[in-house]
Tab-separated table of C-alpha atoms and ligand atoms in Angstrom:
chain	number	residue	atom	x	y	z
A	1	MET	CA	-26.207	42.142	18.342
A	2	LEU	CA	-24.165	44.473	21.017
A	3	ASP	CA	-21.637	42.443	23.034
A	4	LEU	CA	-20.991	45.252	25.415
A	5	ILE	CA	-22.654	48.816	26.199
A	6	VAL	CA	-20.469	51.295	28.235
A	7	ARG	CA	-22.958	53.268	30.198
A	8	GLY	CA	-23.498	56.505	31.878
A	9	GLY	CA	-20.281	58.044	30.941
A	10	GLN	CA	-19.348	61.526	29.641
A	11	VAL	CA	-18.382	60.374	26.007
A	12	VAL	CA	-15.876	62.525	24.187
A	13	THR	CA	-16.881	62.275	20.238
A	14	PRO	CA	-16.399	64.534	17.214
A	15	GLN	CA	-20.160	65.385	17.583
A	16	GLY	CA	-19.363	66.865	21.035
A	17	VAL	CA	-19.304	65.867	24.640
A	18	GLY	CA	-22.489	63.779	25.936
A	19	ALA	CA	-23.917	61.555	28.509
A	20	TRP	CA	-24.052	58.691	25.734
A	21	ASP	CA	-23.832	54.964	25.814
A	22	VAL	CA	-21.268	53.405	23.640
A	23	GLY	CA	-22.403	49.989	22.194
A	24	VAL	CA	-19.638	47.634	21.207
A	25	GLU	CA	-19.811	44.563	18.761
A	26	GLY	CA	-16.568	42.359	18.906
A	27	GLU	CA	-13.778	44.757	18.670
A	28	ARG	CA	-15.465	47.961	17.116
A	29	ILE	CA	-17.801	50.559	18.160
A	30	ALA	CA	-21.128	49.617	16.682
A	31	ALA	CA	-23.306	52.767	18.007
A	32	VAL	CA	-23.138	55.990	19.939
A	33	ALA	CA	-26.492	56.683	21.636
A	34	ALA	CA	-28.678	58.871	23.841
A	35	ALA	CA	-28.472	56.800	27.312
A	36	GLY	CA	-30.530	54.298	27.985
A	37	THR	CA	-31.473	54.008	24.527
A	38	LEU	CA	-29.527	50.590	23.276
A	39	PRO	CA	-31.027	47.522	23.244
A	40	ALA	CA	-29.154	45.856	26.361
A	41	GLU	CA	-30.363	41.912	25.626
A	42	SER	CA	-27.774	39.919	26.331
A	43	ALA	CA	-25.120	42.831	26.028
A	44	ARG	CA	-22.727	43.033	29.217
A	45	VAL	CA	-22.897	46.433	30.805
A	46	LEU	CA	-19.814	48.496	31.896
A	47	ASP	CA	-20.710	51.103	34.381
A	48	ALA	CA	-18.810	54.392	33.019
A	49	SER	CA	-20.700	56.580	35.543
A	50	GLY	CA	-18.814	59.507	36.843
A	51	LEU	CA	-15.986	58.867	34.011
A	52	VAL	CA	-14.919	60.896	31.222
A	53	VAL	CA	-14.587	58.356	28.128
A	54	VAL	CA	-12.373	59.252	25.551
A	55	PRO	CA	-10.520	57.656	22.527
A	56	GLY	CA	-7.791	55.274	23.912
A	57	GLY	CA	-4.584	57.348	23.598
A	58	ILE	CA	-1.976	57.281	20.938
A	59	ASP	CA	1.302	58.092	21.615
A	60	PRO	CA	3.257	58.675	18.463
A	61	HIS	CA	6.893	58.873	19.436
A	62	THR	CA	8.429	56.113	21.625
A	63	HIS	CA	11.993	54.541	21.518
A	64	LEU	CA	11.509	51.203	22.875
A	65	ALA	CA	14.083	48.498	22.724
A	66	HIS	CA	16.867	51.342	21.638
A	67	PRO	CA	20.451	51.644	21.655
A	68	ILE	CA	21.397	54.086	24.393
A	69	MET	CA	23.881	56.415	23.224
A	70	SER	CA	24.937	58.626	25.808
A	71	HIS	CA	27.861	56.141	27.270
A	72	PRO	CA	29.229	54.518	23.832
A	73	GLU	CA	31.516	52.660	26.046
A	74	GLN	CA	28.900	50.734	28.417
A	75	PRO	CA	26.393	49.922	25.470
A	76	SER	CA	22.968	49.296	26.777
A	77	ILE	CA	19.247	49.458	25.792
A	78	THR	CA	15.823	50.687	26.559
A	79	LEU	CA	12.734	48.946	28.139
A	80	GLY	CA	11.209	46.630	25.213
A	81	PRO	CA	7.424	46.752	24.766
A	82	GLU	CA	6.973	44.072	27.019
A	83	ASP	CA	7.706	46.207	29.674
A	84	ASP	CA	6.784	49.883	28.852
A	85	THR	CA	3.534	49.011	27.181
A	86	ARG	CA	2.150	47.825	30.421
A	87	GLY	CA	2.490	51.409	31.502
A	88	MET	CA	0.345	52.632	28.478
A	89	ALA	CA	-2.426	49.990	29.338
A	90	PHE	CA	-2.512	51.514	32.769
A	91	GLY	CA	-2.308	55.166	31.663
A	92	GLY	CA	-5.154	54.911	28.832
A	93	THR	CA	-3.027	54.609	25.915
A	94	THR	CA	-3.922	51.768	23.405
A	95	THR	CA	-1.654	52.578	20.517
A	96	HIS	CA	2.181	53.693	20.055
A	97	ILE	CA	3.967	54.497	17.205
A	98	ASP	CA	7.915	53.381	17.505
A	99	PHE	CA	10.862	53.516	15.032
A	100	CYS	CA	12.782	51.371	12.610
A	101	TYR	CA	16.209	53.098	12.017
A	102	VAL	CA	18.047	52.778	8.493
A	103	ARG	CA	21.329	53.016	8.545
A	104	PRO	CA	24.105	53.316	5.807
A	105	GLY	CA	24.311	49.734	4.240
A	106	GLY	CA	20.883	48.705	5.659
A	107	SER	CA	17.581	48.672	3.821
A	108	ILE	CA	13.984	49.849	4.992
A	109	ALA	CA	12.808	46.314	4.425
A	110	GLU	CA	15.016	44.616	6.560
A	111	ALA	CA	14.573	47.310	9.396
A	112	LEU	CA	10.823	46.989	9.437
A	113	GLU	CA	11.056	42.948	9.568
A	114	SER	CA	13.596	42.931	12.511
A	115	ARG	CA	11.500	45.522	14.430
A	116	ALA	CA	8.099	43.777	13.574
A	117	ALA	CA	9.937	40.521	14.920
A	118	ARG	CA	10.912	42.135	18.011
A	119	TRP	CA	7.234	43.803	18.931
A	120	LYS	CA	5.271	40.306	17.911
A	121	GLY	CA	3.766	39.065	21.098
A	122	ASN	CA	5.395	41.560	23.205
A	123	SER	CA	3.064	44.686	23.121
A	124	TYR	CA	-0.107	45.099	25.415
A	125	VAL	CA	-0.984	47.813	23.096
A	126	ASP	CA	-1.091	48.323	18.977
A	127	TYR	CA	1.634	49.295	17.466
A	128	ALA	CA	2.881	50.680	14.229
A	129	PHE	CA	6.472	52.162	13.168
A	130	HIS	CA	7.887	55.141	11.552
A	131	ILE	CA	11.136	54.605	9.672
A	132	THR	CA	14.068	56.733	10.775
A	133	LEU	CA	16.896	57.515	7.847
A	134	CYS	CA	19.962	58.172	9.311
A	135	GLY	CA	23.120	59.202	7.886
A	136	ALA	CA	25.149	59.179	4.673
A	137	LEU	CA	22.307	56.994	3.128
A	138	GLU	CA	22.569	55.524	-0.505
A	139	LEU	CA	20.061	56.607	-2.897
A	140	LYS	CA	18.715	53.091	-3.258
A	141	VAL	CA	17.117	53.579	0.345
A	142	PHE	CA	14.962	56.362	-0.844
A	143	GLU	CA	14.023	54.324	-3.873
A	144	GLU	CA	12.291	51.862	-1.213
A	145	MET	CA	10.108	54.762	-0.018
A	146	PRO	CA	7.285	54.450	-2.155
A	147	GLU	CA	7.119	50.900	-1.521
A	148	ALA	CA	7.005	51.260	2.002
A	149	ILE	CA	4.290	54.016	1.911
A	150	ARG	CA	2.056	51.360	-0.015
A	151	GLU	CA	2.550	48.861	2.142
A	152	GLY	CA	1.351	51.015	5.216
A	153	HIS	CA	4.367	52.825	6.581
A	154	PRO	CA	4.343	56.344	5.211
A	155	SER	CA	6.047	58.280	7.888
A	156	PHE	CA	9.614	58.685	7.751
A	157	LYS	CA	11.910	60.556	10.789
A	158	VAL	CA	14.800	62.300	9.920
A	159	PHE	CA	17.228	64.286	12.392
A	160	THR	CA	18.941	67.438	11.386
A	161	THR	CA	21.376	67.015	13.846
A	162	ASN	CA	23.419	64.201	15.644
A	163	ILE	CA	22.324	65.717	18.695
A	164	LEU	CA	25.130	64.353	21.155
A	165	PRO	CA	28.466	65.943	21.381
A	166	PRO	CA	31.610	64.894	19.393
A	167	HIS	CA	33.313	63.630	22.812
A	168	PRO	CA	33.012	60.726	23.128
A	169	ARG	CA	32.630	59.490	19.301
A	170	ARG	CA	29.193	57.936	18.487
A	171	THR	CA	27.055	56.816	15.673
A	172	GLY	CA	25.493	60.149	14.093
A	173	ASN	CA	21.726	60.285	13.533
A	174	ARG	CA	22.070	63.430	11.323
A	175	LEU	CA	20.728	63.470	7.576
A	176	ASP	CA	22.458	66.002	5.900
A	177	PHE	CA	19.512	68.795	4.117
A	178	GLY	CA	20.419	67.421	0.577
A	179	ARG	CA	19.034	63.849	1.707
A	180	ILE	CA	16.282	65.428	3.800
A	181	ALA	CA	15.237	67.337	0.475
A	182	HIS	CA	15.365	64.218	-1.369
A	183	ALA	CA	13.240	62.409	1.279
A	184	MET	CA	10.566	65.222	1.221
A	185	ASP	CA	10.500	65.428	-2.587
A	186	THR	CA	9.756	61.482	-2.559
A	187	ALA	CA	7.462	61.916	0.473
A	188	ALA	CA	5.479	64.592	-1.302
A	189	ALA	CA	5.114	62.281	-4.591
A	190	HIS	CA	3.929	59.326	-2.922
A	191	GLY	CA	1.873	60.086	0.202
A	192	GLY	CA	4.163	60.362	2.623
A	193	LEU	CA	5.081	62.607	5.548
A	194	ILE	CA	8.456	63.721	7.038
A	195	VAL	CA	8.627	63.790	10.770
A	196	VAL	CA	11.699	66.155	11.726
A	197	HIS	CA	13.747	66.381	15.053
A	198	GLY	CA	14.700	70.002	13.984
A	199	GLU	CA	17.748	71.400	15.548
A	200	ASP	CA	20.668	73.476	14.334
A	201	ASP	CA	23.647	70.749	14.073
A	202	ASP	CA	26.295	73.745	13.704
A	203	VAL	CA	25.169	75.523	16.531
A	204	VAL	CA	24.917	72.671	18.821
A	205	GLN	CA	28.156	71.184	17.761
A	206	PHE	CA	29.620	74.608	18.425
A	207	ASN	CA	28.084	75.172	21.468
A	208	TYR	CA	29.226	71.911	22.892
A	209	GLU	CA	32.942	72.878	21.828
A	210	ARG	CA	32.545	76.216	23.435
A	211	PHE	CA	30.967	74.974	26.717
A	212	ARG	CA	33.755	72.449	26.767
A	213	ALA	CA	36.384	75.108	26.325
A	214	GLU	CA	35.233	77.263	28.722
A	215	GLY	CA	34.738	74.641	31.409
A	216	ARG	CA	31.071	75.013	31.698
A	217	MET	CA	30.534	71.086	31.763
A	218	ASP	CA	27.280	71.170	34.089
A	219	GLY	CA	24.428	69.226	32.592
A	220	ALA	CA	22.488	72.094	34.178
A	221	ASN	CA	23.600	74.129	30.983
A	222	LEU	CA	21.855	71.687	28.390
A	223	HIS	CA	19.434	74.425	27.287
A	224	LEU	CA	22.087	76.762	26.316
A	225	VAL	CA	23.757	74.110	24.382
A	226	HIS	CA	20.404	72.934	22.624
A	227	SER	CA	19.277	76.301	22.600
A	228	LYS	CA	16.184	78.191	21.436
A	229	ILE	CA	18.189	79.801	18.329
A	230	SER	CA	19.159	76.186	17.165
A	231	GLU	CA	15.654	75.265	16.900
A	232	LEU	CA	14.551	78.495	15.341
A	233	LEU	CA	16.892	77.982	12.517
A	234	ALA	CA	16.153	74.087	12.076
A	235	PHE	CA	12.430	74.723	11.919
A	236	ARG	CA	12.636	77.582	9.735
A	237	ARG	CA	15.281	75.969	7.198
A	238	THR	CA	12.906	72.647	7.544
A	239	THR	CA	9.646	74.677	6.567
A	240	ALA	CA	11.384	76.628	3.879
A	241	LEU	CA	12.452	73.187	2.269
A	242	ALA	CA	8.667	71.811	2.915
A	243	ARG	CA	7.269	74.831	1.011
A	244	HIS	CA	9.449	74.094	-1.771
A	245	THR	CA	9.098	70.399	-1.942
A	246	GLY	CA	5.621	70.439	-1.222
A	247	ALA	CA	6.206	68.040	1.695
A	248	ALA	CA	4.015	67.620	4.788
A	249	VAL	CA	6.259	67.760	8.110
A	250	TYR	CA	5.769	66.897	11.712
A	251	PHE	CA	8.198	68.389	14.283
A	252	VAL	CA	8.895	65.944	16.833
A	253	HIS	CA	9.130	67.388	20.555
A	254	THR	CA	9.010	71.069	19.849
A	255	SER	CA	10.559	72.773	23.043
A	256	ALA	CA	10.897	76.774	22.220
A	257	ARG	CA	8.117	79.404	21.822
A	258	GLU	CA	10.327	79.845	18.698
A	259	GLY	CA	9.525	76.661	17.307
A	260	VAL	CA	6.009	77.072	17.891
A	261	ASP	CA	5.837	80.603	16.325
A	262	THR	CA	7.724	78.969	13.317
A	263	ILE	CA	4.791	75.967	12.906
A	264	ALA	CA	1.770	78.930	13.396
A	265	GLU	CA	3.549	80.721	10.360
A	266	ALA	CA	3.751	77.820	8.407
A	267	ARG	CA	0.143	76.981	8.860
A	268	ALA	CA	-1.143	80.302	8.489
A	269	GLN	CA	0.465	79.994	5.130
A	270	GLY	CA	-1.481	77.083	4.340
A	271	LEU	CA	1.402	74.498	4.519
A	272	PRO	CA	0.710	71.110	5.882
A	273	VAL	CA	3.023	71.389	8.932
A	274	TYR	CA	2.008	69.942	12.256
A	275	GLY	CA	3.498	69.984	15.719
A	276	GLU	CA	4.345	67.904	18.754
A	277	THR	CA	5.369	68.925	22.308
A	278	LEU	CA	6.092	66.461	25.345
A	279	HIS	CA	4.432	66.733	28.651
A	280	GLN	CA	7.921	67.278	30.497
A	281	TYR	CA	8.565	70.241	28.173
A	282	ALA	CA	5.197	72.046	28.991
A	283	CYS	CA	5.562	71.033	32.804
A	284	PHE	CA	9.301	71.585	33.682
A	285	ASN	CA	11.836	74.053	33.004
A	286	ALA	CA	15.749	74.103	32.761
A	287	GLU	CA	15.896	75.606	36.416
A	288	TYR	CA	14.703	72.159	37.334
A	289	TYR	CA	17.843	70.679	36.217
A	290	LYS	CA	19.574	71.885	39.375
A	291	THR	CA	17.602	69.751	41.520
A	292	PRO	CA	18.576	66.341	42.640
A	293	ARG	CA	16.485	64.326	40.200
A	294	GLY	CA	16.286	67.283	37.590
A	295	PHE	CA	17.776	64.939	34.897
A	296	CYS	CA	14.693	62.674	35.138
A	297	SER	CA	12.926	65.236	32.972
A	298	HIS	CA	15.824	65.654	30.379
A	299	THR	CA	14.858	64.498	26.705
A	300	TYR	CA	16.861	66.076	23.820
A	301	PRO	CA	16.764	68.811	22.638
A	302	SER	CA	16.264	70.211	26.427
A	303	LEU	CA	13.801	71.739	28.994
A	304	LYS	CA	13.886	75.566	28.123
A	305	PHE	CA	12.327	78.749	29.722
A	306	PRO	CA	9.282	79.807	31.501
A	307	GLU	CA	8.300	81.752	28.245
A	308	ASP	CA	8.706	78.894	26.196
A	309	GLN	CA	6.626	76.447	28.568
A	310	ALA	CA	3.750	79.221	28.015
A	311	ALA	CA	3.930	79.174	24.424
A	312	LEU	CA	3.657	75.177	24.410
A	313	TRP	CA	0.469	75.416	26.594
A	314	LYS	CA	-0.705	78.083	24.413
A	315	GLY	CA	-0.206	75.738	21.443
A	316	LEU	CA	-1.795	72.718	23.043
A	317	VAL	CA	-4.775	74.039	24.689
A	318	ARG	CA	-5.794	76.589	22.055
A	319	ASP	CA	-4.229	75.822	18.585
A	320	GLY	CA	-0.666	75.414	16.715
A	321	LEU	CA	0.317	72.110	18.407
A	322	SER	CA	-1.421	69.070	17.109
A	323	CYS	CA	-0.033	66.360	19.506
A	324	LEU	CA	1.250	65.840	22.725
A	325	ALA	CA	3.906	62.574	23.063
A	326	THR	CA	6.301	61.323	25.142
A	327	ASP	CA	9.703	60.499	23.116
A	328	GLU	CA	9.474	57.447	25.570
A	329	TYR	CA	13.020	56.266	26.230
A	330	PRO	CA	12.617	53.957	29.470
A	331	THR	CA	15.177	53.022	31.849
A	332	SER	CA	16.386	52.353	34.950
A	333	LEU	CA	16.795	55.146	37.393
A	334	GLU	CA	20.363	54.248	37.996
A	335	LEU	CA	21.018	54.712	34.412
A	336	LYS	CA	18.860	57.794	33.817
A	337	LEU	CA	21.017	59.357	36.529
A	338	ARG	CA	24.471	58.241	35.695
A	339	GLY	CA	25.338	61.316	33.627
A	340	ARG	CA	25.795	64.866	35.192
A	341	THR	CA	27.379	66.695	32.617
A	342	ILE	CA	26.570	67.940	29.364
A	343	GLU	CA	28.277	65.428	27.402
A	344	ASP	CA	26.938	62.582	29.574
A	345	VAL	CA	23.555	63.073	30.621
A	346	THR	CA	21.081	60.462	29.455
A	347	GLY	CA	18.127	61.866	27.645
A	348	GLY	CA	14.853	60.306	27.369
A	349	ASN	CA	12.382	59.213	30.098
A	350	VAL	CA	9.629	57.308	31.198
A	351	GLY	CA	6.433	59.343	30.504
A	352	ALA	CA	3.928	57.198	28.431
A	353	GLU	CA	2.112	55.930	31.590
A	354	ALA	CA	1.595	59.349	32.961
A	355	ARG	CA	0.778	61.282	29.450
A	356	MET	CA	-2.946	61.065	29.664
A	357	GLY	CA	-3.444	61.851	33.323
A	358	ILE	CA	-0.773	64.637	32.973
A	359	ALA	CA	-2.671	66.166	29.975
A	360	TYR	CA	-5.905	65.999	31.709
A	361	SER	CA	-4.747	67.167	35.190
A	362	GLU	CA	-2.833	70.140	33.645
A	363	GLY	CA	-4.685	70.720	30.480
A	364	VAL	CA	-8.248	70.250	31.328
A	365	VAL	CA	-8.457	70.903	34.988
A	366	ARG	CA	-5.598	73.511	35.496
A	367	ARG	CA	-5.539	75.504	32.087
A	368	GLY	CA	-9.119	75.021	30.815
A	369	MET	CA	-8.519	72.835	27.809
A	370	SER	CA	-11.961	71.368	26.328
A	371	LEU	CA	-12.514	67.830	26.577
A	372	GLY	CA	-12.439	67.840	22.605
A	373	ARG	CA	-9.111	69.411	22.555
A	374	PHE	CA	-7.708	66.704	25.171
A	375	ALA	CA	-8.893	64.079	22.889
A	376	ASP	CA	-7.346	65.863	19.868
A	377	ILE	CA	-3.937	66.374	21.348
A	378	THR	CA	-3.450	62.819	22.890
A	379	SER	CA	-5.124	60.811	20.341
A	380	THR	CA	-7.169	61.709	17.149
A	381	ASN	CA	-4.642	64.492	16.090
A	382	ALA	CA	-1.981	61.882	15.933
A	383	ALA	CA	-4.429	59.088	14.115
A	384	ARG	CA	-5.109	61.755	11.652
A	385	ILE	CA	-1.704	62.845	10.842
A	386	PHE	CA	0.050	59.192	10.613
A	387	GLY	CA	-2.658	57.699	9.073
A	388	LEU	CA	-4.774	55.485	11.278
A	389	TYR	CA	-7.858	57.685	11.633
A	390	PRO	CA	-11.072	56.505	11.878
A	391	LYS	CA	-9.990	53.238	12.765
A	392	LYS	CA	-8.170	54.661	15.675
A	393	GLY	CA	-8.428	57.982	17.542
A	394	VAL	CA	-12.480	58.578	17.427
A	395	ILE	CA	-15.222	57.107	19.428
A	396	ALA	CA	-17.500	56.574	16.512
A	397	PRO	CA	-19.437	53.739	15.002
A	398	GLY	CA	-17.275	51.610	12.688
A	399	SER	CA	-14.048	52.515	14.723
A	400	ASP	CA	-12.088	50.190	17.038
A	401	ALA	CA	-13.703	50.158	20.531
A	402	ASP	CA	-10.532	51.677	21.906
A	403	LEU	CA	-11.445	53.755	24.894
A	404	ALA	CA	-9.599	55.710	28.131
A	405	PHE	CA	-11.672	56.282	31.221
A	406	ILE	CA	-10.514	59.086	33.252
A	407	ASP	CA	-11.891	59.461	36.735
A	408	PRO	CA	-12.399	63.291	37.260
A	409	GLY	CA	-12.586	62.487	41.116
A	410	ILE	CA	-9.043	60.926	41.629
A	411	LYS	CA	-7.145	63.834	43.423
A	412	LYS	CA	-3.622	62.620	44.557
A	413	THR	CA	-0.123	63.280	44.746
A	414	LEU	CA	1.480	60.610	42.432
A	415	GLY	CA	3.660	57.796	44.176
A	416	ARG	CA	5.880	55.186	43.087
A	417	ASP	CA	2.595	52.723	43.458
A	418	ASP	CA	1.021	54.586	40.542
A	419	PHE	CA	3.552	53.511	38.121
A	420	HIS	CA	4.263	50.037	36.770
A	421	VAL	CA	7.413	50.457	34.264
A	422	ALA	CA	10.954	50.684	35.424
A	423	ASP	CA	11.795	51.875	39.211
A	424	TYR	CA	11.233	55.524	38.501
A	425	SER	CA	9.113	58.248	37.081
A	426	PRO	CA	9.401	61.575	36.770
A	427	TRP	CA	6.086	62.531	37.567
A	428	GLU	CA	6.708	61.105	41.175
A	429	GLY	CA	5.496	63.920	43.706
A	430	TRP	CA	3.291	65.447	41.103
A	431	GLU	CA	-0.122	66.333	42.299
A	432	VAL	CA	-2.747	65.280	40.022
A	433	SER	CA	-6.730	66.064	39.574
A	434	GLY	CA	-8.534	63.237	37.272
A	435	TRP	CA	-6.421	60.166	36.282
A	436	PRO	CA	-7.020	56.925	34.043
A	437	ALA	CA	-9.214	54.260	35.688
A	438	MET	CA	-9.576	51.653	32.902
A	439	THR	CA	-8.332	51.460	29.382
A	440	MET	CA	-10.128	49.245	26.611
A	441	LEU	CA	-8.416	47.971	23.786
A	442	ARG	CA	-10.713	46.650	20.804
A	443	GLY	CA	-13.616	45.916	23.167
A	444	ALA	CA	-11.797	44.168	25.830
A	445	LEU	CA	-10.353	46.091	29.134
A	446	ILE	CA	-6.488	45.801	29.400
A	447	ALA	CA	-6.456	47.693	32.529
A	448	GLU	CA	-8.908	48.533	35.267
A	449	ARG	CA	-8.347	50.348	38.611
A	450	GLY	CA	-4.595	49.422	39.053
A	451	ARG	CA	-5.548	45.667	37.549
A	452	LEU	CA	-3.732	44.477	34.702
A	453	LEU	CA	-5.987	42.480	32.329
A	454	GLY	CA	-4.250	42.520	29.215
A	455	SER	CA	-0.929	40.496	27.929
A	456	PRO	CA	2.211	41.340	25.950
A	457	GLY	CA	0.545	39.384	23.265
A	458	THR	CA	-2.650	41.752	23.062
A	459	GLY	CA	-1.155	44.383	20.988
A	460	ARG	CA	-1.308	44.234	17.184
A	461	ARG	CA	0.610	45.630	14.368
A	462	LEU	CA	-1.180	48.205	12.455
A	463	THR	CA	-0.508	49.473	9.070
A	464	ARG	CA	-1.317	52.918	8.008
A	465	ARG	CA	-2.396	55.743	5.162
A	466	ILE	CA	-2.701	58.960	5.310
A	467	ASP	CA	-5.492	60.868	4.220
A	468	PRO	CA	-4.405	63.144	1.165
A	469	GLU	CA	-6.164	65.987	2.851
A	470	VAL	CA	-3.536	65.914	5.870
A	471	LEU	CA	-0.882	66.007	3.367
A	472	ARG	CA	-2.334	69.237	1.280
A	473	ARG	CA	-2.966	71.612	4.196
A	474	PRO	CA	-2.793	71.857	8.078
A	475	ALA	CA	-6.087	69.724	8.631
A	476	CYS	CA	-5.643	69.409	12.279
B	501	ZN	ZN1	12.580	60.771	20.006
């Protein structure tokens, strides 16, 4: 017996887009059927007429409750799940994947336990964790990988660069390529996937030294420090290693045409290589750094040039890039804008609430992205790549009833009132055509036209298993 019928929407499914009704039983979708054919009986009816109904968004890249490294003399931390996932609920995102950092001396099990404890009862939406391998890790940490994969944590993040400059001194994130190869070997043998922040550390660190020596300290030079060639070198070195080890690779925050091209080349050769970009990389370029609030859109590596934006959009709208993520790093505006030089700008921003709406407006309305492709890059592909599919990421019988309802009739300039996290959004002032109106998590609305219905305990922790097909060839 159905508990709920979502009626009258334009529903986006793997079989196509149509005027279908979605029947929900408990927390799951029970049926997708021709309009008016589901037995109403005692079921509640949710009127979705005029709305586009897509799988609830999945943001595969967030850093909540995360230490901020840009000002080591003033230690601080990003907003936690109890704050940031409120924005996800309003913005149509029903699942996010954050990170557990494992540093020398630590273990995967401990890192997972402490992050899981931090999230428990604090997230409005469902969640999972990637495991980040940082620094000169002991071999025994890599020996923990098979068990982590078996227990439902099959994705491992590595940084090919320390990202931030040598002044002032900070704890680095970089994993050397010897250890990356070792992690790839282990992942390939046990059903894991390697998530890569790809920038060439030699190039980035040399650029920091050189720009300091030349007095070119203005943060508006960040795209020349975190350069296009740096992305090219790191992506190529990584795909060479992926070919050699047989590991599947997912590049986070692709920012340059060179990155998109490298991913496309690897995929054309049949390698299981996937790419993500961020909505601010697609919508802004480095000229924007020169404006008063320009650094609001800075996330490492950096904004790039118009030709890079064009390549990112092509990858998103047509093929080549699989996911649109946020690299969410929520802080106050004051903290976000406190640095102005290449050495002290704060990276990351508040983007999760805007992600689905911006993707719809900029992708579907302005660039002709199909609704199927919109669902793929905002939800389905992340579910497939990270092993949540078909529980998450699809409107189909048996899947969780996670739905985002986009109202294409909403046309407005975004203002402060449209956002519910922190005290700024980089998207204030942006004109949109279409915006999320309601969000459903496992059969219950968690946000409805500006009203928050979920609570910080609504979200549940997820375990994952990646389909071997995704690890064998470019599957999405
Ligand atoms: Zn990140």
